[in-house]
mmCIF file of C-alpha atoms and ligand atoms in Angstrom:
data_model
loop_
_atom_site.group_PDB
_atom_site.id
_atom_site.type_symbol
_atom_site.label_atom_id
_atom_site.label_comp_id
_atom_site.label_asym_id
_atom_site.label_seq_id
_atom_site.Cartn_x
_atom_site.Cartn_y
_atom_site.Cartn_z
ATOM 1 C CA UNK J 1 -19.172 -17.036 10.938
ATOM 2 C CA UNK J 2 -17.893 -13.899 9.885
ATOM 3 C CA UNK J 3 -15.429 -11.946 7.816
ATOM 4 C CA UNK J 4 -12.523 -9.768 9.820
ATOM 5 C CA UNK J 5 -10.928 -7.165 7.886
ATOM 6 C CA UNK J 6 -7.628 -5.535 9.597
ATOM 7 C CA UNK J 7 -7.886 -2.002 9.569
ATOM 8 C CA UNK J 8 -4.339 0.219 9.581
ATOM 9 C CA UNK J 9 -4.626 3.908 10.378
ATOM 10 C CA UNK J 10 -1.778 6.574 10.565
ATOM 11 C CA UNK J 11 -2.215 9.888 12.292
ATOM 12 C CA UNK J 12 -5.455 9.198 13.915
ATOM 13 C CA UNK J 13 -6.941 8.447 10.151
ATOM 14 C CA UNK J 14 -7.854 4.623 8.521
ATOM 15 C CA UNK J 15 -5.010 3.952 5.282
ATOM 16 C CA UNK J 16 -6.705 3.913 2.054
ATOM 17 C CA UNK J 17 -5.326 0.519 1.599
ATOM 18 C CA UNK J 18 -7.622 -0.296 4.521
ATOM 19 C CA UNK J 19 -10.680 1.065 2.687
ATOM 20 C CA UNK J 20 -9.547 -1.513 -0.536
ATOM 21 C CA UNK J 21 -9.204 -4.250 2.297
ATOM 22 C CA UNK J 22 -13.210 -3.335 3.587
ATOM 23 C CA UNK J 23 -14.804 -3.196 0.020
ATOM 24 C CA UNK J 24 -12.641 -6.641 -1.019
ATOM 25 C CA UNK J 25 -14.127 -8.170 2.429
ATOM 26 C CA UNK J 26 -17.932 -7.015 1.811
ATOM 27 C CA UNK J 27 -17.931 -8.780 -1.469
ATOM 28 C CA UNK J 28 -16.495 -11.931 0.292
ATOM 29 C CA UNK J 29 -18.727 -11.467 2.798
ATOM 30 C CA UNK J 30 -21.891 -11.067 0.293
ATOM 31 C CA UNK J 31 -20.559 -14.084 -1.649
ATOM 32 C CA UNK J 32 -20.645 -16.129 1.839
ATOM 33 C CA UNK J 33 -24.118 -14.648 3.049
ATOM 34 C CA UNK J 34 -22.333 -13.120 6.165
ATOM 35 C CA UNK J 35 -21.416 -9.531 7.493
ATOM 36 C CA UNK J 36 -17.662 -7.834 7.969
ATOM 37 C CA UNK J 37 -16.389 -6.587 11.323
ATOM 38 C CA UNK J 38 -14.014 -5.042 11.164
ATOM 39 C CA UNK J 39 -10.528 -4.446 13.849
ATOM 40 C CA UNK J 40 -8.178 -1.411 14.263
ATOM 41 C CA UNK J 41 -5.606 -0.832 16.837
ATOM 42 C CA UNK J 42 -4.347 2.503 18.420
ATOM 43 C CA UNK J 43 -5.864 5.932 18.440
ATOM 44 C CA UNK J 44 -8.061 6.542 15.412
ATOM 45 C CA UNK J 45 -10.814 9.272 14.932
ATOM 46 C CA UNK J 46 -14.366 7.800 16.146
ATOM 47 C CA UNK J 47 -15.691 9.504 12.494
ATOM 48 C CA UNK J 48 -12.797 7.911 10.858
ATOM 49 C CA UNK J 49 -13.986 4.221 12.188
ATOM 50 C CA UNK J 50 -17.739 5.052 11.519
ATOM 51 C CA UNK J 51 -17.075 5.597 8.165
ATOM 52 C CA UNK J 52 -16.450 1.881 7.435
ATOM 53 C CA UNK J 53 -20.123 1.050 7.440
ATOM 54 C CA UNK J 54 -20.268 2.791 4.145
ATOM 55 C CA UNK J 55 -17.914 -0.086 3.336
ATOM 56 C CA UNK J 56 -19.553 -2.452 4.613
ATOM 57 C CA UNK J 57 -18.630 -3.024 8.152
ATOM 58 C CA UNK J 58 -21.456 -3.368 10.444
ATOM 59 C CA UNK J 59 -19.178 -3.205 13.511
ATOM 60 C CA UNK J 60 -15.808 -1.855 14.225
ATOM 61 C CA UNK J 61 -13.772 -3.023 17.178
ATOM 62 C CA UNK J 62 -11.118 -0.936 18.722
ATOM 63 C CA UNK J 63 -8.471 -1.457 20.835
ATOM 64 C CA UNK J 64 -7.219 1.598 22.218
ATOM 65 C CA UNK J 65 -4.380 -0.005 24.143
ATOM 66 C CA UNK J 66 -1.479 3.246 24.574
ATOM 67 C CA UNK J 67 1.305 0.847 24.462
ATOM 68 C CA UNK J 68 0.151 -0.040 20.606
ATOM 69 C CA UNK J 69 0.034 3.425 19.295
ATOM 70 C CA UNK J 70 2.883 2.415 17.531
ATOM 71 C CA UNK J 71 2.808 -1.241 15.412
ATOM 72 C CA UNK J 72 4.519 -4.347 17.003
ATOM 73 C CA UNK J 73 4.284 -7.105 15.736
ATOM 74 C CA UNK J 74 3.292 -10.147 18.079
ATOM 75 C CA UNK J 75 0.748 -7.903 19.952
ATOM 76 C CA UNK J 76 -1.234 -6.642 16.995
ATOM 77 C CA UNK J 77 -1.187 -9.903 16.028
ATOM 78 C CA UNK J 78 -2.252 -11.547 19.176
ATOM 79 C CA UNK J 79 -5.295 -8.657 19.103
ATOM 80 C CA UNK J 80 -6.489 -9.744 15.696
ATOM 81 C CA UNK J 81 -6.371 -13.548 15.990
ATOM 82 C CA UNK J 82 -8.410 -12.322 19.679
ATOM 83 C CA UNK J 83 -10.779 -10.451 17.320
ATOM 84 C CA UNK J 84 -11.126 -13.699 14.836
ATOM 85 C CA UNK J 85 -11.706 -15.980 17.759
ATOM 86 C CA UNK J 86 -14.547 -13.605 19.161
ATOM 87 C CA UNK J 87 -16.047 -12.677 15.859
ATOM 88 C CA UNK J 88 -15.993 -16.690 14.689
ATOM 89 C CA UNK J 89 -14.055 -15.326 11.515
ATOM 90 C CA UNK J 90 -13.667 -17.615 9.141
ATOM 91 C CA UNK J 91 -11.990 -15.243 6.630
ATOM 92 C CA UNK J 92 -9.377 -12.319 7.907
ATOM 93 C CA UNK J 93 -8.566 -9.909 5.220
ATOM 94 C CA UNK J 94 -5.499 -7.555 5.439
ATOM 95 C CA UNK J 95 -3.353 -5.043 3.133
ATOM 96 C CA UNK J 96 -0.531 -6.234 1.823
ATOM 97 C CA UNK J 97 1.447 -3.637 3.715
ATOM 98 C CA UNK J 98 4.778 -4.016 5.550
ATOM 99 C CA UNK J 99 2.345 -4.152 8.872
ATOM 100 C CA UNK J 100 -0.413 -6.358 6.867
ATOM 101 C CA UNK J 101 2.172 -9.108 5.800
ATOM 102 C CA UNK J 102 4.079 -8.598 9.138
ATOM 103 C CA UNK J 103 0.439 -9.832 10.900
ATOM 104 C CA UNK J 104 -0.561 -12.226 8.139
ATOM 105 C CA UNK J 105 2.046 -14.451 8.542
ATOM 106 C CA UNK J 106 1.742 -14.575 12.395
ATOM 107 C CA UNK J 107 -1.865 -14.884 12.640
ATOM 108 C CA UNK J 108 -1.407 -18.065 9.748
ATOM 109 C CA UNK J 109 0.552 -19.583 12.330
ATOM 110 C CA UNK J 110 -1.027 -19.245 14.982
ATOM 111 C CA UNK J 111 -4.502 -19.932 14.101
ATOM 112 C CA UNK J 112 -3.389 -22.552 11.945
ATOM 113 C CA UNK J 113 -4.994 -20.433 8.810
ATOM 114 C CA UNK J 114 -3.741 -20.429 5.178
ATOM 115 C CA UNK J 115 -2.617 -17.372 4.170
ATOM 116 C CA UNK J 116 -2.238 -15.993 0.798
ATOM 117 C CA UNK J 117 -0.188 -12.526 0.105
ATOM 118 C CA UNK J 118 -0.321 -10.217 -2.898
ATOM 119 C CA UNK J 119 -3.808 -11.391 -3.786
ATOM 120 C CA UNK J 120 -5.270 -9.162 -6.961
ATOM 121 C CA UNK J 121 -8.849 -10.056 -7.193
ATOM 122 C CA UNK J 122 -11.719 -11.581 -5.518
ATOM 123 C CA UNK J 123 -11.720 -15.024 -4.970
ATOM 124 C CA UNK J 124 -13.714 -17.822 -6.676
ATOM 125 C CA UNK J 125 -15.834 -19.743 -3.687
ATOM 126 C CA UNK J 126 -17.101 -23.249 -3.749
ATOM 127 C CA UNK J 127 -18.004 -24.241 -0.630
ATOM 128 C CA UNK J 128 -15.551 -24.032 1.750
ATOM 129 C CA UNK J 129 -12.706 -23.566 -0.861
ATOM 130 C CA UNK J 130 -11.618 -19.659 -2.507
ATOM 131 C CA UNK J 131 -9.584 -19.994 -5.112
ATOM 132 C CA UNK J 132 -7.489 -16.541 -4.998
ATOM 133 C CA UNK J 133 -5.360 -15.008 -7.875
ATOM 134 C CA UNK J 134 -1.923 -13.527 -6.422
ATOM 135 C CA UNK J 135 0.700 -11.836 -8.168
ATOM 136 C CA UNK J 136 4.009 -13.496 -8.066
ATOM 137 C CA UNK J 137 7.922 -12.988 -8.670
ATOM 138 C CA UNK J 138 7.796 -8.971 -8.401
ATOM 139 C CA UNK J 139 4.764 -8.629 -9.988
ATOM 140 C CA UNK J 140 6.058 -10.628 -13.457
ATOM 141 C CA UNK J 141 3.194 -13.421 -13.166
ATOM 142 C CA UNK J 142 0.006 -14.454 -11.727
ATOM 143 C CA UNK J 143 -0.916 -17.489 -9.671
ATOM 144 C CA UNK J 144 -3.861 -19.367 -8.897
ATOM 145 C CA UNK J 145 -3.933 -21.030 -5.103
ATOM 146 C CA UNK J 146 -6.818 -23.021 -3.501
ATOM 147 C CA UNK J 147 -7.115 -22.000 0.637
ATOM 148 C CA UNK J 148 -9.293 -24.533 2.375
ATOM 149 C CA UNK J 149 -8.240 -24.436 5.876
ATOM 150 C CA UNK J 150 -11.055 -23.475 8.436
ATOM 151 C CA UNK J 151 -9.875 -19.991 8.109
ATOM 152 C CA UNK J 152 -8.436 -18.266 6.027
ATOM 153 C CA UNK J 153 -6.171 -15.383 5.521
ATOM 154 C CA UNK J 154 -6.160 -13.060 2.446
ATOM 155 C CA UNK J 155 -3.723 -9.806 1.932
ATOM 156 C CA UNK J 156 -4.900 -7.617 -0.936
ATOM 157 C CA UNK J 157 -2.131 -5.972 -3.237
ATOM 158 C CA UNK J 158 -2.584 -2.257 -3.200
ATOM 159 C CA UNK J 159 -4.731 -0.952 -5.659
ATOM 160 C CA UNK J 160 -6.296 -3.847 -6.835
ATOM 161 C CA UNK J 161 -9.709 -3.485 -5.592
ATOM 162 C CA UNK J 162 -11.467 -0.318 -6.375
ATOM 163 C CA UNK J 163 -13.359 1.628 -3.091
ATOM 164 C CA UNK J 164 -16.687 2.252 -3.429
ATOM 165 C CA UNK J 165 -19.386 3.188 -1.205
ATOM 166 C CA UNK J 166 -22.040 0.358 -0.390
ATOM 167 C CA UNK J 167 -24.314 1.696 2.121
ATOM 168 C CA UNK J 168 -24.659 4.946 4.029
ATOM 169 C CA UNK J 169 -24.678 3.152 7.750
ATOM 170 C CA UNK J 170 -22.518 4.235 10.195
ATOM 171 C CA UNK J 171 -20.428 1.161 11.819
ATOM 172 C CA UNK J 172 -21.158 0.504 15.058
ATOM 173 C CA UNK J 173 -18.024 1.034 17.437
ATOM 174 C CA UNK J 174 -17.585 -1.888 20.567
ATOM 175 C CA UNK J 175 -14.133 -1.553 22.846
ATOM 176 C CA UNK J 176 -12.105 -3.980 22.333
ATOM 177 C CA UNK J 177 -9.226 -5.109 25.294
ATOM 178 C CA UNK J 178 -6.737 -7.887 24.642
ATOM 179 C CA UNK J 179 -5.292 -9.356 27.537
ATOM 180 C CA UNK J 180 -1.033 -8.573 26.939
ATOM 181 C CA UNK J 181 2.001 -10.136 28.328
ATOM 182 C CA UNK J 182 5.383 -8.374 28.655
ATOM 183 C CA UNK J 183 6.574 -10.582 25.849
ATOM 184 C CA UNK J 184 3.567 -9.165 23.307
ATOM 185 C CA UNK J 185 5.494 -6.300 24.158
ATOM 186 C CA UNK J 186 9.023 -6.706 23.758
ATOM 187 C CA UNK J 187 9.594 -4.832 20.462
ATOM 188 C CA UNK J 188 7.497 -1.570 21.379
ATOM 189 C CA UNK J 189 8.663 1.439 19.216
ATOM 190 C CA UNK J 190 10.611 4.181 21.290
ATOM 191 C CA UNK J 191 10.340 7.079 18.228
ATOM 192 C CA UNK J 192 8.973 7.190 15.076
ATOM 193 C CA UNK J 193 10.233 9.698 12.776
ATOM 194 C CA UNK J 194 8.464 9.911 9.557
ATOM 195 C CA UNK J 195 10.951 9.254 6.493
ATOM 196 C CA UNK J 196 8.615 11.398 3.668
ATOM 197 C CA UNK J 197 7.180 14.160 3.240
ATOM 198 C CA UNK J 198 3.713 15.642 2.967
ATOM 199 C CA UNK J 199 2.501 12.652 1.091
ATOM 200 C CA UNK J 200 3.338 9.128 2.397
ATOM 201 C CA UNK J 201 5.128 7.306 -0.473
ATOM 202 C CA UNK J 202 3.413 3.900 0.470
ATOM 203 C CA UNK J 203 -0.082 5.500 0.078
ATOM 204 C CA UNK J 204 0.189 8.415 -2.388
ATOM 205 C CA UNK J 205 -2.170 8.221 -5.421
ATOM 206 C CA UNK J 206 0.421 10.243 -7.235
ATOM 207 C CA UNK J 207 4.252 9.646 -7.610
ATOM 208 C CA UNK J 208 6.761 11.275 -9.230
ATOM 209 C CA UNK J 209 10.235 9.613 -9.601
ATOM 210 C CA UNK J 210 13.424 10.834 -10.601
ATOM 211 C CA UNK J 211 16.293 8.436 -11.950
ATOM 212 C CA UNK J 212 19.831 9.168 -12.866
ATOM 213 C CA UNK J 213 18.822 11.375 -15.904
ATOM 214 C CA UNK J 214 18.239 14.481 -13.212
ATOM 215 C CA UNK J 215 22.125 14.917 -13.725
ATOM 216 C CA UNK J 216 22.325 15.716 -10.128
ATOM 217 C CA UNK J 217 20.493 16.365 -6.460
ATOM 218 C CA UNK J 218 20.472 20.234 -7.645
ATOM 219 C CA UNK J 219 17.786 19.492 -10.167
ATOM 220 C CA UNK J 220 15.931 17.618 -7.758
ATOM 221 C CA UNK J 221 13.413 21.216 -7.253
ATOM 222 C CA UNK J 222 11.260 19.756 -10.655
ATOM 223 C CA UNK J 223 10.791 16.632 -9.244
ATOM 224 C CA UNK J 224 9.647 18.063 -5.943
ATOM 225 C CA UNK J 225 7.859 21.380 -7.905
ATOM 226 C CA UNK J 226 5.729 18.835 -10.344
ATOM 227 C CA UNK J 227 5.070 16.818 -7.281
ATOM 228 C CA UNK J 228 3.343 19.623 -5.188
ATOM 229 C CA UNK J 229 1.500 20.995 -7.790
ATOM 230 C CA UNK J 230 0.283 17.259 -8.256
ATOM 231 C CA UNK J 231 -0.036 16.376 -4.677
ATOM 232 C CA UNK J 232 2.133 13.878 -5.136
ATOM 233 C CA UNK J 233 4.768 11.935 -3.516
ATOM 234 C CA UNK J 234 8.551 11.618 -4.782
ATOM 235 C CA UNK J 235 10.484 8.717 -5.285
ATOM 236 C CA UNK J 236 13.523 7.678 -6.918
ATOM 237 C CA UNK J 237 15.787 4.903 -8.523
ATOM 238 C CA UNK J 238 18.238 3.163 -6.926
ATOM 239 C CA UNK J 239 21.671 4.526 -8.206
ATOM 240 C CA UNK J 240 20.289 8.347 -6.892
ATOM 241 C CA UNK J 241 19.970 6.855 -3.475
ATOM 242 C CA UNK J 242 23.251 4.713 -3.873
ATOM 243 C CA UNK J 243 25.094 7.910 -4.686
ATOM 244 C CA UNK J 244 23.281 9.869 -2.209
ATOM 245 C CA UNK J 245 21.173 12.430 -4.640
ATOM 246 C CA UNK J 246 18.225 11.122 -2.572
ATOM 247 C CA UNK J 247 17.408 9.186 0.936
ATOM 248 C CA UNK J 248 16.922 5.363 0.318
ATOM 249 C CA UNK J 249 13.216 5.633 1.930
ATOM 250 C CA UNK J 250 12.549 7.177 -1.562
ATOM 251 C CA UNK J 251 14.229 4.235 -3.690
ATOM 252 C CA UNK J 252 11.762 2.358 -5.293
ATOM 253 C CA UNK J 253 11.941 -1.043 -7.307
ATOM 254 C CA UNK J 254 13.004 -4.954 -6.063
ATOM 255 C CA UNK J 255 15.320 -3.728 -3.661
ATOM 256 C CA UNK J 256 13.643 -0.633 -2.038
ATOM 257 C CA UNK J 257 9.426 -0.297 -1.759
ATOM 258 C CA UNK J 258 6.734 -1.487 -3.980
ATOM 259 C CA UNK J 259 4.334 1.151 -4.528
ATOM 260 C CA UNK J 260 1.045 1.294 -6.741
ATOM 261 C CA UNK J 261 -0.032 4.259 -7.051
ATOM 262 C CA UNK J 262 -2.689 5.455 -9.454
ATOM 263 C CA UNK J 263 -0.061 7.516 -11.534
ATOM 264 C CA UNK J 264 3.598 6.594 -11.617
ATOM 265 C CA UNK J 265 5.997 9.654 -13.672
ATOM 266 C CA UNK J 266 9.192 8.420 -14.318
ATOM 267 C CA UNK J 267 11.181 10.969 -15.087
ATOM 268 C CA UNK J 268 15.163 10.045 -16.618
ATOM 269 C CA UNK J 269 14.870 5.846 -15.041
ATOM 270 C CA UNK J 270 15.938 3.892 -18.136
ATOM 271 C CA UNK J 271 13.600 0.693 -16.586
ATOM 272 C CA UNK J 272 15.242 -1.586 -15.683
ATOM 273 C CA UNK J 273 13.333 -4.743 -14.453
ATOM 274 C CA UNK J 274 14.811 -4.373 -10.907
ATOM 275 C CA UNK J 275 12.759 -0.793 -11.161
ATOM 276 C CA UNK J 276 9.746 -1.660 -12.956
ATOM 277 C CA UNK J 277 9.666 -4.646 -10.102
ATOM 278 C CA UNK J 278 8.491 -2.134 -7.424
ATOM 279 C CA UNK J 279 5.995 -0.264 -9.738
ATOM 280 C CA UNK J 280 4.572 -2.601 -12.398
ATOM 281 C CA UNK J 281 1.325 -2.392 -10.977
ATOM 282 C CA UNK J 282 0.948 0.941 -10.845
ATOM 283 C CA UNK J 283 -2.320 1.714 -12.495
ATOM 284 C CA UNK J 284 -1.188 4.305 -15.033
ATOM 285 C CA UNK J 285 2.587 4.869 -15.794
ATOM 286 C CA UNK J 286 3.674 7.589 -17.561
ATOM 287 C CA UNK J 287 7.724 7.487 -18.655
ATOM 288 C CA UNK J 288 9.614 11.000 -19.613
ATOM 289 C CA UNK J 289 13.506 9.988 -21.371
ATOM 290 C CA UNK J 290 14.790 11.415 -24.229
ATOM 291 C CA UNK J 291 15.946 7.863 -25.540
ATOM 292 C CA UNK J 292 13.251 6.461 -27.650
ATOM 293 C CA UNK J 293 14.732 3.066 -27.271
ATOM 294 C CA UNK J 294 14.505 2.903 -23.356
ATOM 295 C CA UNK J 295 13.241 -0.047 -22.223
ATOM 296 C CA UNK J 296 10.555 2.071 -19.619
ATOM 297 C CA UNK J 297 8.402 3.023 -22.312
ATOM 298 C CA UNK J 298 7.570 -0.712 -23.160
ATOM 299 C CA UNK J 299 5.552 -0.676 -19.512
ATOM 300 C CA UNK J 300 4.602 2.676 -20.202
ATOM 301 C CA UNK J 301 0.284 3.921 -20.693
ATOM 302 C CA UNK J 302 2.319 7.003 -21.720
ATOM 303 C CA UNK J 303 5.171 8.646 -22.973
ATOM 304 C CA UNK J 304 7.474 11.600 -23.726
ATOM 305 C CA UNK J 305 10.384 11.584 -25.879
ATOM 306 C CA UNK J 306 12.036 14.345 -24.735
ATOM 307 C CA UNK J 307 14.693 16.323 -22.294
ATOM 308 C CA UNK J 308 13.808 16.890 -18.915
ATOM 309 C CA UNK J 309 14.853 19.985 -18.157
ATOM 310 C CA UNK J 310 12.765 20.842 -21.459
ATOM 311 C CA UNK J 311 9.414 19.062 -20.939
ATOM 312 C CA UNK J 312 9.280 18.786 -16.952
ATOM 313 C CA UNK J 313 9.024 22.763 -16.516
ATOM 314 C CA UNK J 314 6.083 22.766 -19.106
ATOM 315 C CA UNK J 315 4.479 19.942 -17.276
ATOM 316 C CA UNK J 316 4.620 21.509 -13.961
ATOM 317 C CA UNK J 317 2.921 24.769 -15.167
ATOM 318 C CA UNK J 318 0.402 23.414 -16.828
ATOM 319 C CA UNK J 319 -0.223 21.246 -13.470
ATOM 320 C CA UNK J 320 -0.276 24.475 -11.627
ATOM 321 C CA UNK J 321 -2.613 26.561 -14.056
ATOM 322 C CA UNK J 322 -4.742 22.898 -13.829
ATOM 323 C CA UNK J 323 -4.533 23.223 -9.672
ATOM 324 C CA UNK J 324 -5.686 27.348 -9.878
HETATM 325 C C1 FAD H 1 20.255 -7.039 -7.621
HETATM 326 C C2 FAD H 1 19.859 -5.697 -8.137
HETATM 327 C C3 FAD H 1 18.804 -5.027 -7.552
HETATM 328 C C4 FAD H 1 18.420 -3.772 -8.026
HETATM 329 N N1 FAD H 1 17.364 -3.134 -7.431
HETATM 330 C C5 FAD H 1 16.939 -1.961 -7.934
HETATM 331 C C6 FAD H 1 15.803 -1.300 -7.407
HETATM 332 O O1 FAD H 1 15.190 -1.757 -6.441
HETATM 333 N N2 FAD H 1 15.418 -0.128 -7.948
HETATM 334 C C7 FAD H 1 16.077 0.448 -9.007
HETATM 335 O O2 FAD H 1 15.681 1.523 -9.461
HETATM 336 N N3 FAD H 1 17.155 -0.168 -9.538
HETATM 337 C C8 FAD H 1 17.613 -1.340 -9.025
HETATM 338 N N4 FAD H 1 18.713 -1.923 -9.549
HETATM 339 C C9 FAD H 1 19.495 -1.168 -10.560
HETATM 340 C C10 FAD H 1 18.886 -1.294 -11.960
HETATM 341 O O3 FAD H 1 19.394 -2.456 -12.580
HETATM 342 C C11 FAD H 1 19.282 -0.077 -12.799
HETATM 343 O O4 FAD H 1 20.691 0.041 -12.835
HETATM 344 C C12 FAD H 1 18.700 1.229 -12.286
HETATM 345 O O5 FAD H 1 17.311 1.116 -12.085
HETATM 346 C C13 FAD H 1 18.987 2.347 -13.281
HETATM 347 O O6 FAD H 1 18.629 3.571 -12.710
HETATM 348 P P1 FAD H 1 18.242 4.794 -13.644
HETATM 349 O O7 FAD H 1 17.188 4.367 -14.588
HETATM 350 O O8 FAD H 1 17.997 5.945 -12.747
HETATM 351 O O9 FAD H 1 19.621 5.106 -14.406
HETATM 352 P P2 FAD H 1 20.057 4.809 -15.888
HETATM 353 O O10 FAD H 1 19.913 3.381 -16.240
HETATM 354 O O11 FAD H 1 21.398 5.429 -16.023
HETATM 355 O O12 FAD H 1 18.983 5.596 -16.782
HETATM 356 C C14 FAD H 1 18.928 6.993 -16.871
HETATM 357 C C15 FAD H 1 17.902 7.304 -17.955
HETATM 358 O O13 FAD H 1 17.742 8.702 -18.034
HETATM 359 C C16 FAD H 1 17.620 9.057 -19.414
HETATM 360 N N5 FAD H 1 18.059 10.449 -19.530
HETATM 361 C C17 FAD H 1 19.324 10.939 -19.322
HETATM 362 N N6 FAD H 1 19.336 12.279 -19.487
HETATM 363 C C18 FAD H 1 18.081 12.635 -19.801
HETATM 364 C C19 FAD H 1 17.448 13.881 -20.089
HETATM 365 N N7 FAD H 1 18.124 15.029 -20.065
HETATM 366 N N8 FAD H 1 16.131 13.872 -20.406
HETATM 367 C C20 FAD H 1 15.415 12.720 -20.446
HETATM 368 N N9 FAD H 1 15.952 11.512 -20.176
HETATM 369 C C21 FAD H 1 17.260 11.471 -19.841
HETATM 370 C C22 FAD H 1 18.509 8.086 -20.160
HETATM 371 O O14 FAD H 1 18.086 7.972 -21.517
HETATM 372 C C23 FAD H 1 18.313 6.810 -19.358
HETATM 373 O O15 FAD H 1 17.278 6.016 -19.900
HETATM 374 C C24 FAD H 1 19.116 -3.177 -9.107
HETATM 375 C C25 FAD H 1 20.166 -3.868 -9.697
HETATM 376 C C26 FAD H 1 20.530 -5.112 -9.237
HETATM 377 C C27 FAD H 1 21.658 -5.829 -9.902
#
């Protein structure tokens, strides 16, 4: 018996979300008296990989397969539920990632797992049952579920679990083939051209979002200028992308991404619960609006009553003289 943890990597480096998913799956595994392995597709740095025994992995496998550089669907997940089989997993832990919940619910089907998506904490164990906690509708509420099937499935919200360093091993690396048929394959990626910028929204500790108090795309520079000398990421609410200010990769809230970053600036978004839907669980949210009565600041750690085009300036020299 084991636990699996999926392991995404972009640009030859493992997500951070994937780090969250390792630490989550060596407490499991601790609570269960068994080890994590853990499984990542694609090209990925041999340092990057080691790394995860300081998380807890005692063994990564990697299949290095060219044809899944890029993620598709049936074929990762006919790797991992290979990788369960072989490792006798009796747990699988993902991120709760496009690509995580894109494999979670696949592998649940065909290993005839329960799965359980958006989970927030660790779970409860008594004997074969974990009782997991999960957010639910947009992040408004919180629900208990009981897996018991023979294995089970777990996909960790962003930012829920906090990464820390466990050992100082190196994880052992083992090849890892998967036999493929032309139908694994018939959804391979032909280009991928990335939508952001420096910092990839999904994983960026830091955002800074603009809404429809920037007036206009020609004030976008102090969203972009704060972001930099943050090293942050930029996002937006939905009318800016609607009315083409910004592109709708950046559009954040119930009908665009969920992020959770460590620091969400919302900078003129009144908060509307269609927003706050994609960044509730953000760990710290700090709200900039010159109405004192907008609903934002009600979710907000943090914030400024004040004009933009007064405060935002101020806030992105001080950022810079913090950066020197
Ligand atoms: C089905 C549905 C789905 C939706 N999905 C989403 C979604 O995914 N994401 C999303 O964002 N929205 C979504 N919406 C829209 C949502 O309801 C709001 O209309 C939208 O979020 C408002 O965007 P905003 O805050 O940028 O604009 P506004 O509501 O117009 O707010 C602008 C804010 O800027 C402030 N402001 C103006 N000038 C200044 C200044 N100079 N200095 C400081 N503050 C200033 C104002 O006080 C105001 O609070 C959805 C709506 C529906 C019906």
């Amino acid at each position: 018996m084991s636990v699996l943890v999926f392991i995404e990597c972009a640009d030859g480096k493992v997500k951070k979300s994937s780090f969250e998913a390792a630490c989550y799956g060596q407490q499991v595994a601790a609570s269960l008296g068994t080890e994590i392995v853990a499984i990542a597709i694609g090209e990925v740095a041999t340092e990057e990989l080691k790394s995860l025994g300081k998380y807890g992995a005692a063994k990564v496998l990697v299949d290095e397969e060219p044809r899944l550089k890029d993620y598709v669907s049936q074929a990762y997940t006919k790797v991992v539920a290979a990788a369960a089989e072989k490792e006798n997993a009796s747990v699988i832990i993902l991120s709760n990632t496009n690509i995580g919940s894109g494999i979670g619910a696949r592998l649940a089907a065909r290993l005839q797992a329960c799965y359980a998506a958006n989970v927030v904490a660790l779970p409860e164990i008594s004997g074969d049952t974990l009782k997991v906690k999960k957010s639910v509708f947009s992040g408004k509420a919180f629900a208990e579920e009981n897996l018991s099937a023979s294995t089970k499935i777990i996909a960790i919200k962003k930012n829920s679990i906090e990464v820390k360093e466990t050992g100082s091993g190196e994880a052992a690396i083992e090849t890892f083939t998967t036999a493929l048929t032309d139908a694994d394959l018939n959804g391979v990626p032909q280009e991928t051209v990335r939508a952001t910028g420096d910092v990839l929204l999904t994983e960026a500790d830091i955002v800074v979002s603009g809404g429809r108090g920037m007036r206009g795309p020609e004030n976008w520079h102090l969203i972009e200028d704060l972001a930099k000398a943050l090293g942050a990421a930029t996002a937006c609410s939905k009318p800016v992308a609607d009315v083409g200010w910004r592109p709708h990769h950046e559009h954040v809230g119930q009908t665009g991404i969920t992020i959770s970053p460590n620091l969400y600036i919302a900078v003129g978004i009144s908060g509307a619960i269609q927003h706050l839907a994609g960044v509730n669980s953000s760990k710290v949210i700090v709200v900039i609006n010159k109405d004192p009565e907008a609903p934002f600041f009600k979710a907000a750690d943090y914030g400024i009553v004040g004009d933009i085009f007064e405060v935002v300036p101020k806030l992105i020299e001080e950022a810079k003289a913090l950066a020197k």
